[in-house]
Short mmCIF file of C-alpha atoms in Angstrom, two decimals:
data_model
loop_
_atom_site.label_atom_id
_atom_site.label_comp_id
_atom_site.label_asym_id
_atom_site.label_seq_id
_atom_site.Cartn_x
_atom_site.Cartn_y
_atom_site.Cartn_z
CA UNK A 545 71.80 72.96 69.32
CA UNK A 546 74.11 70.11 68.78
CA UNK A 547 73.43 67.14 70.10
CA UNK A 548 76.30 64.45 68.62
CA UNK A 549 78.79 63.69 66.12
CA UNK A 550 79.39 59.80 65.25
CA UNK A 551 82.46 59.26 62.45
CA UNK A 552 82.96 55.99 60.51
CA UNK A 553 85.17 54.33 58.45
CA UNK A 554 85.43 52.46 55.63
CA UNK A 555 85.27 49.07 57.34
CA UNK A 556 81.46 50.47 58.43
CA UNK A 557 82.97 50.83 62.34
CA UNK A 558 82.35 53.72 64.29
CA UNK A 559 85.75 55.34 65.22
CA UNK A 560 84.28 58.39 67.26
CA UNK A 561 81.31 59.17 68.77
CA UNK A 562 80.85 62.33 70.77
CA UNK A 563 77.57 63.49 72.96
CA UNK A 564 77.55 67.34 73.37
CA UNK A 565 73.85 68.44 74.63
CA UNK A 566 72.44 67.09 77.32
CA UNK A 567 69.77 65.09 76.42
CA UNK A 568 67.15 64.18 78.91
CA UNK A 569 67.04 60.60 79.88
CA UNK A 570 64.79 58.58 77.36
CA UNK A 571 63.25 55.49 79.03
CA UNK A 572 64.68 52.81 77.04
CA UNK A 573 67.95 54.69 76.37
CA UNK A 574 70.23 52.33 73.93
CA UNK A 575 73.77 52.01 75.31
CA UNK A 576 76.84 53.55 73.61
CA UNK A 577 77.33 50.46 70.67
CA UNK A 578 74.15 50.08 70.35
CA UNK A 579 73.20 53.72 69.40
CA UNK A 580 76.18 53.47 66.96
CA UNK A 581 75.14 50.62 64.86
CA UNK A 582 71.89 52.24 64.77
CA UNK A 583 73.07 55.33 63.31
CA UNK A 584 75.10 53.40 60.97
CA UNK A 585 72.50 51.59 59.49
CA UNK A 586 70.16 54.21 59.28
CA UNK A 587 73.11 56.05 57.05
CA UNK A 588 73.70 53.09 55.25
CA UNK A 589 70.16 52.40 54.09
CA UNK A 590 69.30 56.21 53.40
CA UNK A 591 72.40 56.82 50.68
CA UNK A 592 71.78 53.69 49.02
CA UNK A 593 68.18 54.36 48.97
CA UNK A 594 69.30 58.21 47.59
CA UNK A 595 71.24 56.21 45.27
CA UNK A 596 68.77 54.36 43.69
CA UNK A 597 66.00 56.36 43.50
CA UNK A 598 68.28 59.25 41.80
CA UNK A 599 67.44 59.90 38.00
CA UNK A 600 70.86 61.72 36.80
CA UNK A 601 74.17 60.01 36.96
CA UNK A 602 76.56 60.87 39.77
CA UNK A 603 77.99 63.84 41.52
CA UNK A 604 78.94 62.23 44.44
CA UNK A 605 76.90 61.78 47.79
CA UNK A 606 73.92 63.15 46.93
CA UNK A 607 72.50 62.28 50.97
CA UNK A 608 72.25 65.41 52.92
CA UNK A 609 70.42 65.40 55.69
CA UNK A 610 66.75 64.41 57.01
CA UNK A 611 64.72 65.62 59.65
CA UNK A 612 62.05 64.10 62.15
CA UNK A 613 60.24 66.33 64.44
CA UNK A 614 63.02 66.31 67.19
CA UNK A 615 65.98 66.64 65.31
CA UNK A 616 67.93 67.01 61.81
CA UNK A 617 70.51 64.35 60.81
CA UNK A 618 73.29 65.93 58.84
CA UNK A 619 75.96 63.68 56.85
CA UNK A 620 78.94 64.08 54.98
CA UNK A 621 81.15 61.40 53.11
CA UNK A 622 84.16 62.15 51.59
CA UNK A 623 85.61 60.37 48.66
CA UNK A 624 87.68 57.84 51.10
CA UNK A 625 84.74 56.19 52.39
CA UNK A 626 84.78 58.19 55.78
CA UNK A 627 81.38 59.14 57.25
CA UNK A 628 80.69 61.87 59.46
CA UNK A 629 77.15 62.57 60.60
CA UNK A 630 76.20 64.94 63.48
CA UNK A 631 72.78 65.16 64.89
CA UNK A 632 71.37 68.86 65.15
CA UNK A 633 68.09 70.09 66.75
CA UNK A 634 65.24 70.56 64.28
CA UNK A 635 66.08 73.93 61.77
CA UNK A 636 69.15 74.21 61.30
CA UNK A 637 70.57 74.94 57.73
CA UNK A 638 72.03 71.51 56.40
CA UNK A 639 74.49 73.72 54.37
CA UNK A 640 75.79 75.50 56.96
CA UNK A 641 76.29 72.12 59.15
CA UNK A 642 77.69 70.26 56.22
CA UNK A 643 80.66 73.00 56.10
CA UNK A 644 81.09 72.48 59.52
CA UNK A 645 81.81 68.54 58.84
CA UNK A 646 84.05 69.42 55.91
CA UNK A 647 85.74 72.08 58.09
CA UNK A 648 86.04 68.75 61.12
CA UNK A 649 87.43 66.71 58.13
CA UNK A 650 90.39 69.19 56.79
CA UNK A 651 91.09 70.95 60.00
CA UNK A 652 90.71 68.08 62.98
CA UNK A 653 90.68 64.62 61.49
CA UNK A 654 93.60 65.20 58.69
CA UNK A 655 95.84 67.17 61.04
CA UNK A 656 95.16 65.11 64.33
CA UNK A 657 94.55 61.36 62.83
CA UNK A 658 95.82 61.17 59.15
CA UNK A 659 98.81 63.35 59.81
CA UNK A 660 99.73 61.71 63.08
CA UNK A 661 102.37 58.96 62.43
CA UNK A 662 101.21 56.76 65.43
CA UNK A 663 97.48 56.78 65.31
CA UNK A 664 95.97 53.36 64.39
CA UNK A 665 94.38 54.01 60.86
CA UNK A 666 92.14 51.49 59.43
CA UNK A 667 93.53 49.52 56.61
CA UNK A 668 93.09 49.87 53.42
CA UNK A 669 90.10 47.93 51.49
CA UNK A 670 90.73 44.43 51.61
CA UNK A 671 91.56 42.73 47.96
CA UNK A 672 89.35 39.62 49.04
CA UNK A 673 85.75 39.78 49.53
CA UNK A 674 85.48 37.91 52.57
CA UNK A 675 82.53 36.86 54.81
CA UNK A 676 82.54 39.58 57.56
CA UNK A 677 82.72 38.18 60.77
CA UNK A 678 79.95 38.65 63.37
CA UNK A 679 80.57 42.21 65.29
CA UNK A 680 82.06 41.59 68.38
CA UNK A 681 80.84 44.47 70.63
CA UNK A 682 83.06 44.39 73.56
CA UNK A 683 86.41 44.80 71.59
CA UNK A 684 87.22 48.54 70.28
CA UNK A 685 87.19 49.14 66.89
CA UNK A 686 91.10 48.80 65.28
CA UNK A 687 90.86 52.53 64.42
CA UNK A 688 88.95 54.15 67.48
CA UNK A 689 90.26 57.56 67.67
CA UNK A 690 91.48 57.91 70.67
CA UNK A 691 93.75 61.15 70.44
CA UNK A 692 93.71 63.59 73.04
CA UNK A 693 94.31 66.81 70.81
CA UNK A 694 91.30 65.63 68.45
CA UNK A 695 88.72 64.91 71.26
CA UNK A 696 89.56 68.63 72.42
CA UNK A 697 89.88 70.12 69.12
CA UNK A 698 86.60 68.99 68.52
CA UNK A 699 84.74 69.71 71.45
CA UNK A 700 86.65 73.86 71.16
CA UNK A 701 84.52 74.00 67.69
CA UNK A 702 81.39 72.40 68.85
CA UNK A 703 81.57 75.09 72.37
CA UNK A 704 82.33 77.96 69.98
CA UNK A 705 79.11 76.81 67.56
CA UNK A 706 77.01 76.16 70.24
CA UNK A 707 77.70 79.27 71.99
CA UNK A 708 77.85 81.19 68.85
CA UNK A 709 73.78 80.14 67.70
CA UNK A 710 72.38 80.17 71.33
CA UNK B 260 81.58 69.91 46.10
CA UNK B 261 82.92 68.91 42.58
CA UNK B 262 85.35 72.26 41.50
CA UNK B 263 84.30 73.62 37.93
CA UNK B 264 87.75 75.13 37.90
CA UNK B 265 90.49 73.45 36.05
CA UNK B 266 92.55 71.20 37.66
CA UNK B 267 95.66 72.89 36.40
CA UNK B 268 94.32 76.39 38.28
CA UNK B 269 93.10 74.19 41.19
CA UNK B 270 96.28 72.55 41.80
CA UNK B 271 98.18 75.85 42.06
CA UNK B 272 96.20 77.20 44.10
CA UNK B 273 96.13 74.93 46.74
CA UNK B 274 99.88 74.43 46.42
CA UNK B 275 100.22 78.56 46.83
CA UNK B 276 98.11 79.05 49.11
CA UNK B 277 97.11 75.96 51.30
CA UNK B 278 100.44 73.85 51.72
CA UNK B 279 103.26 74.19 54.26
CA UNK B 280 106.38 74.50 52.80
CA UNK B 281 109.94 72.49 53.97
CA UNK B 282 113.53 72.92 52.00
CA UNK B 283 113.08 70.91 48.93
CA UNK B 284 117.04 70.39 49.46
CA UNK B 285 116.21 68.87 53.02
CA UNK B 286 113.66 66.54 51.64
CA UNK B 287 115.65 65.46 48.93
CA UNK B 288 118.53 64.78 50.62
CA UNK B 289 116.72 63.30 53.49
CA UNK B 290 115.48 60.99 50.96
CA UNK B 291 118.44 59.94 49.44
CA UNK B 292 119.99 59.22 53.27
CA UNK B 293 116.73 56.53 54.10
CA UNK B 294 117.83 55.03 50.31
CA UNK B 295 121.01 54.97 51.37
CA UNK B 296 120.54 53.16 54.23
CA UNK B 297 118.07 51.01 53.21
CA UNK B 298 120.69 49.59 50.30
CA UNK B 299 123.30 49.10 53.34
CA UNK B 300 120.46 47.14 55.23
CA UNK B 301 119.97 44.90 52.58
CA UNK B 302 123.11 44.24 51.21
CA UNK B 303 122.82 45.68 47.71
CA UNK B 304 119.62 43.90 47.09
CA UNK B 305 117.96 45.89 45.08
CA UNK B 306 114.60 44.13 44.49
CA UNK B 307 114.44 43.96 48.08
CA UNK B 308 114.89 47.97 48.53
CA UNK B 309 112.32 48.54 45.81
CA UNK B 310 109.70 46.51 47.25
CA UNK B 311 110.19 48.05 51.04
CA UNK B 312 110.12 51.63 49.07
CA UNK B 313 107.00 50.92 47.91
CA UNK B 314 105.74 49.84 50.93
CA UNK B 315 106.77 53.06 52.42
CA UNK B 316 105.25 54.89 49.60
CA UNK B 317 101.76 52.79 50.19
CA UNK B 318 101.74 53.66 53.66
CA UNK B 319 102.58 57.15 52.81
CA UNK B 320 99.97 56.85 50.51
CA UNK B 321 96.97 55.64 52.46
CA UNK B 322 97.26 58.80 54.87
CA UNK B 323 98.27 61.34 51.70
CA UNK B 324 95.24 60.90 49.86
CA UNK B 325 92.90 62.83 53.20
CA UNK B 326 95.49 65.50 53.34
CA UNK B 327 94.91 65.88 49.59
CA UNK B 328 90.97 65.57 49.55
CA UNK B 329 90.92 67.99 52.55
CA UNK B 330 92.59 70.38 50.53
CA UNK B 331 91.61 70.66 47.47
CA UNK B 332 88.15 69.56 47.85
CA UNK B 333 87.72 67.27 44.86
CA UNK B 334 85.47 64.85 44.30
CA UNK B 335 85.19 61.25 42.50
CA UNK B 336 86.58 61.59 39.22
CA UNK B 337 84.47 60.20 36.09
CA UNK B 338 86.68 58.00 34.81
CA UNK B 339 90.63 56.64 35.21
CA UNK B 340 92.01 59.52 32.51
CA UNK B 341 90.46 62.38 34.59
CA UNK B 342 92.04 60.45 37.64
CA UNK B 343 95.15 60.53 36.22
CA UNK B 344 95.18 64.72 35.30
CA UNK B 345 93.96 64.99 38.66
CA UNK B 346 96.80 63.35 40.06
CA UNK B 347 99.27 65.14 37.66
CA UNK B 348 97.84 68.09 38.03
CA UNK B 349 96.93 68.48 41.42
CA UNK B 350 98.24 65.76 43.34
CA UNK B 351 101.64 65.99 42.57
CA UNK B 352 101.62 69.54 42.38
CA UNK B 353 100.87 70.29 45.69
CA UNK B 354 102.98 68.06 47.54
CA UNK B 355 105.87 68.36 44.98
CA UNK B 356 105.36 71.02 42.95
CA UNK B 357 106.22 68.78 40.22
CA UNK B 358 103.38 68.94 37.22
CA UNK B 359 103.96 65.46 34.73
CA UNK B 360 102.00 64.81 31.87
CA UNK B 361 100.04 62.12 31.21
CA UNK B 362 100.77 60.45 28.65
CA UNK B 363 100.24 57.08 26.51
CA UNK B 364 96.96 56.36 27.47
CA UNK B 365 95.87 53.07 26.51
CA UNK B 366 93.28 51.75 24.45
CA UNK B 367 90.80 50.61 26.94
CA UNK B 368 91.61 53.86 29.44
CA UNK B 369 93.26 51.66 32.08
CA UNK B 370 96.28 52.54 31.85
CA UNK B 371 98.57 55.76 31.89
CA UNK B 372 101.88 57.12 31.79
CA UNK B 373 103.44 59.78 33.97
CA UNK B 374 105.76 61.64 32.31
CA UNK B 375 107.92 63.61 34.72
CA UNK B 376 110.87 65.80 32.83
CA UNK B 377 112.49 66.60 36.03
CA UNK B 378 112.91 64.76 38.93
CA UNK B 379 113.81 66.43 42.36
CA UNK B 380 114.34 63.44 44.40
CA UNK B 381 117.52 62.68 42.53
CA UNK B 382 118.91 65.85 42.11
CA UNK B 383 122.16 65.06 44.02
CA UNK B 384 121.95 61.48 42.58
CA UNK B 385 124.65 59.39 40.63
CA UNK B 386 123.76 55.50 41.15
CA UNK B 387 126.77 52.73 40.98
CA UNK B 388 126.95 51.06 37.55
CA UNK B 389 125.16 47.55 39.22
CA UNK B 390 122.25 49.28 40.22
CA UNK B 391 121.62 50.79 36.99
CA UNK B 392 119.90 49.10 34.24
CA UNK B 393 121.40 47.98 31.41
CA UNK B 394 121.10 50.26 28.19
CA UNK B 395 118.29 48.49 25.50
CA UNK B 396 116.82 46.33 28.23
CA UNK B 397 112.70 46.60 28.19
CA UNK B 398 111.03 46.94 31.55
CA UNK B 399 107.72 44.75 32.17
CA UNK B 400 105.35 44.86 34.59
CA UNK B 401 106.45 43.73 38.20
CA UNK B 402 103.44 41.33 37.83
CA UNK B 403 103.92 39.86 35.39
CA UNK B 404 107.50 39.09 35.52
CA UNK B 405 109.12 35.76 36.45
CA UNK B 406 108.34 34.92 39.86
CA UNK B 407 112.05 33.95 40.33
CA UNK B 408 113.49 37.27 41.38
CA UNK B 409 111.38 39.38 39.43
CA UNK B 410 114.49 39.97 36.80
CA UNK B 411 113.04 42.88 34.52
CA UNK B 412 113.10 40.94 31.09
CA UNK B 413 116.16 41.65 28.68
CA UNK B 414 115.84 42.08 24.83
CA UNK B 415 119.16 41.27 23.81
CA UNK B 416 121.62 40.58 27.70
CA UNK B 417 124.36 42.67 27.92
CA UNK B 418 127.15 41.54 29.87
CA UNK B 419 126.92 43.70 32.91
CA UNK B 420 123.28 42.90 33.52
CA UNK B 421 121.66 43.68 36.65
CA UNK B 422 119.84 41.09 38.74
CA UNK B 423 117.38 44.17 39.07
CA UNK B 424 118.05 47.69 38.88
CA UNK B 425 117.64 50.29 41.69
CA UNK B 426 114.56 52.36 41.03
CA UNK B 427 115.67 55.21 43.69
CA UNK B 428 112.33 57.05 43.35
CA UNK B 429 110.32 53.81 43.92
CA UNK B 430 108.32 55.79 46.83
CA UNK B 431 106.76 57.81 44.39
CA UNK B 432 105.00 54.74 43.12
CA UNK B 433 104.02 53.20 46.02
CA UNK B 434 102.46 56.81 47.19
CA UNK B 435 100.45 56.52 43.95
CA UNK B 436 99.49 53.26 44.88
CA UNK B 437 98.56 54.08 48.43
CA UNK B 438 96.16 56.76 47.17
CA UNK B 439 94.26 54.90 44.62
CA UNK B 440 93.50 52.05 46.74
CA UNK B 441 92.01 54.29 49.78
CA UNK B 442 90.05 55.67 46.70
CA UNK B 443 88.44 52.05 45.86
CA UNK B 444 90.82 51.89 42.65
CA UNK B 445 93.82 48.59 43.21
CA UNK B 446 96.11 49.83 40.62
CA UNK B 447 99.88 48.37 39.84
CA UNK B 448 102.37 51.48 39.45
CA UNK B 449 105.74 50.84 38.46
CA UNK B 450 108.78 52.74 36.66
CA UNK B 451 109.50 52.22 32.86
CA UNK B 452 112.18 54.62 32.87
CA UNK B 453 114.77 56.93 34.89
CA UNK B 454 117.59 59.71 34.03
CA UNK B 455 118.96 58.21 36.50
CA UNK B 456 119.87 55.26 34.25
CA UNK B 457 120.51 56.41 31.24
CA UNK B 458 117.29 57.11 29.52
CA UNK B 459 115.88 60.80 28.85
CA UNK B 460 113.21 61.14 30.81
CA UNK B 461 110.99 59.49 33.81
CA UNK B 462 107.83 57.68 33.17
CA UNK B 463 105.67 55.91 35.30
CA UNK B 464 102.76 53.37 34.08
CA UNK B 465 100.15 53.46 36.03
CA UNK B 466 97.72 50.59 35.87
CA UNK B 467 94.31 49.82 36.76
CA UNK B 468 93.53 46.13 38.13
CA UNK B 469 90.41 46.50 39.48
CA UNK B 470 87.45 48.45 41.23
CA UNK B 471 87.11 47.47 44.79
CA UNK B 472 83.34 47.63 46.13
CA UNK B 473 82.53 49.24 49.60
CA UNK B 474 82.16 47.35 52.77
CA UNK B 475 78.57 46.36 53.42
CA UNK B 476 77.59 46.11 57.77
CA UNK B 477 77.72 43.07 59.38
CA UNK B 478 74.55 41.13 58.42
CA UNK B 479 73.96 42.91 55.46
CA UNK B 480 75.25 40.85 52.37
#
């Protein structure tokens, strides 16, 4: 049981965000943005947290996963400061899912957005350390993947996993 | 994630088994057709044509390095000398097949050479005697040269002296470049020296400015 994916960037934006199981209607239901900063923050807190509290210097990302009683949060960073983090139901191995993010990573996102010459990519780091500016919510993030073959790409390997576990 | 194999096994792995493969003589002389133009654009100004092929490279770069994580699976390295056999090693072997040493590693592990004995991107190549550099001239860093022009610094003129030579490979640095900035690493890569002007082999310093730090949220810092 899958119920989303959310991908971010290196600038801390969220670039995709898909819903796949239909969740029943929670009374107080955050809108789209609002869910995504959420998600990010909660990511953001738990690896530095992971961070600090571990005792043996670094292999890299050593965040997993966690689980509530409703569902199992399942993340994966890889070394260019891209985060993808899909939200399972409760149970399901974190191994298994974090193949399948390494498996969206090489196969989707490399092929569909780093290989394609005219999607937007977010820039590089900046040099500076500026202040950030205050999130403006109603303008798209610069690198929103908006690519037609990736959206379906993805949603052919979620189907197949969905159909393939039920 | 981190591979126990060795990077040398590693890289030829992925280059046998997990890379698409194009003519090398199609590259190459697809390559030397965009230098080509590019020196006709600018009117046999060559600082100007090694600057824009290093933007290329950079931009090049910045996508390279998720086709290359993708694939080989590697994670952070521990420090810059392992980031430089990783690079030699795998980097350049997959996408090039090309394996250069590193080499010259300096005292604070900052810096490194890559020492490349053949070069495939000038295989065809012959540059015109002004775009090569004169014979006992000692390259600097781009940085730190004069701001004037960027001349590369001469011990001992010779008559026919360059304003700047032609580095035709120049993309190769900016690639490098490219990559180690997406990996949090702002790093100055330049060419010390080129066959194709003279000297016996290629070598490229590769040099670390500075770590970057990760973006913190909105609100955060």
């Amino acid at each position: 049981m899958i119920y989303s994916l959310h991908i971010f960037d290196r600038h801390c934006d969220c670039i995709y965000h898909g819903d796949y199981a239909q969740a029943t209607a929670v009374a107080g239901a955050l809108d789209a943005s609002e869910q995504n900063k959420l998600v990010y923050g909660v990511i953001y807190s738990a690896r530095n947290l992971v961070n600090k509290l571990r005792r043996e210097p670094a292999s890299d990302a050593p965040f997993l996963a966690f689980s509530t009683s409703h569902y199992k949060l399942h993340y994966y960073e890889t070394p260019t400061s891209l985060k993808l983090v899909m939200i399972t139901g409760t149970g399901v191995d974190t191994q298994a899912v974090r193949d399948v993010l390494r498996a969206i990573y090489r196969d989707i996102y490399v092929e569909h957005v780093a290989k394609n010459p005219l999607a937007a990519t977010t820039p590089g780091p900046s040099l500076v350390r500026t202040k950030k500016k205050p999130v403006d919510n109603s303008v798209p993030p610069h690198a929103l993947i908006t690519n037609v073959a990736f959206r379906s790409a993805l949603d052919q390997l979620v189907a197949g996993l969905m159909a393939g576990s039920d | 994630m981190s591979t126990t194999k060795p990077l040398k096994t590693l890289g030829e792995d992925v280059w046998r088994s997990k890379m698409e493969k194009v003519s090398g003589e199609l590259f190459v002389l697809t390559y030397g057709s965009i230098v080509t133009q590019l020196v006709r654009d600018f009117n046999q100004d060559y600082a100007k044509v090694n600057e824009h092929l290093e933007k290329m490279g950079y931009n090049i770069g910045t996508r390279l390095i998720e086709e290359f994580l993708a694939k080989s699976q590697m994670g952070r390295c521990r420090d810059f000398r392992e980031t430089g056999e990783a690079i030699a090693k795998v980097g350049f072997k997959m996408f090039l097949n090309l394996v250069p040493t590193v080499a010259n590693l300096s005292a604070d592990g900052r810096s490194f050479s890559l020492v490349f004995d053949e070069n495939p991107l000038a295989e065809f190549v012959e540059l015109p005697d002004d775009a090569k550099r004169p014979a006992g001239t000692v390259v600097v860093a781009p940085s730190s040269s004069s701001a004037t022009g960027g001349a590369a610094a001469t011990a001992g003129g010779s008559a026919g002296a360059a304003a700047t030579p032609l580095w035709f490979s120049n993309v190769l640095c900016g690639v490098v470049r490219g990559c180690l900035e997406m990996m949090q690493l702002q790093v100055e890569a330049y060419w010390v020296s080129d066959v194709l002007h003279g000297d016996d082999i290629n070598e490229m310093r590769v040099t670390l400015i500075k770590v970057l730090e990760d973006e913190v949220p909105a609100g955060e810092d």
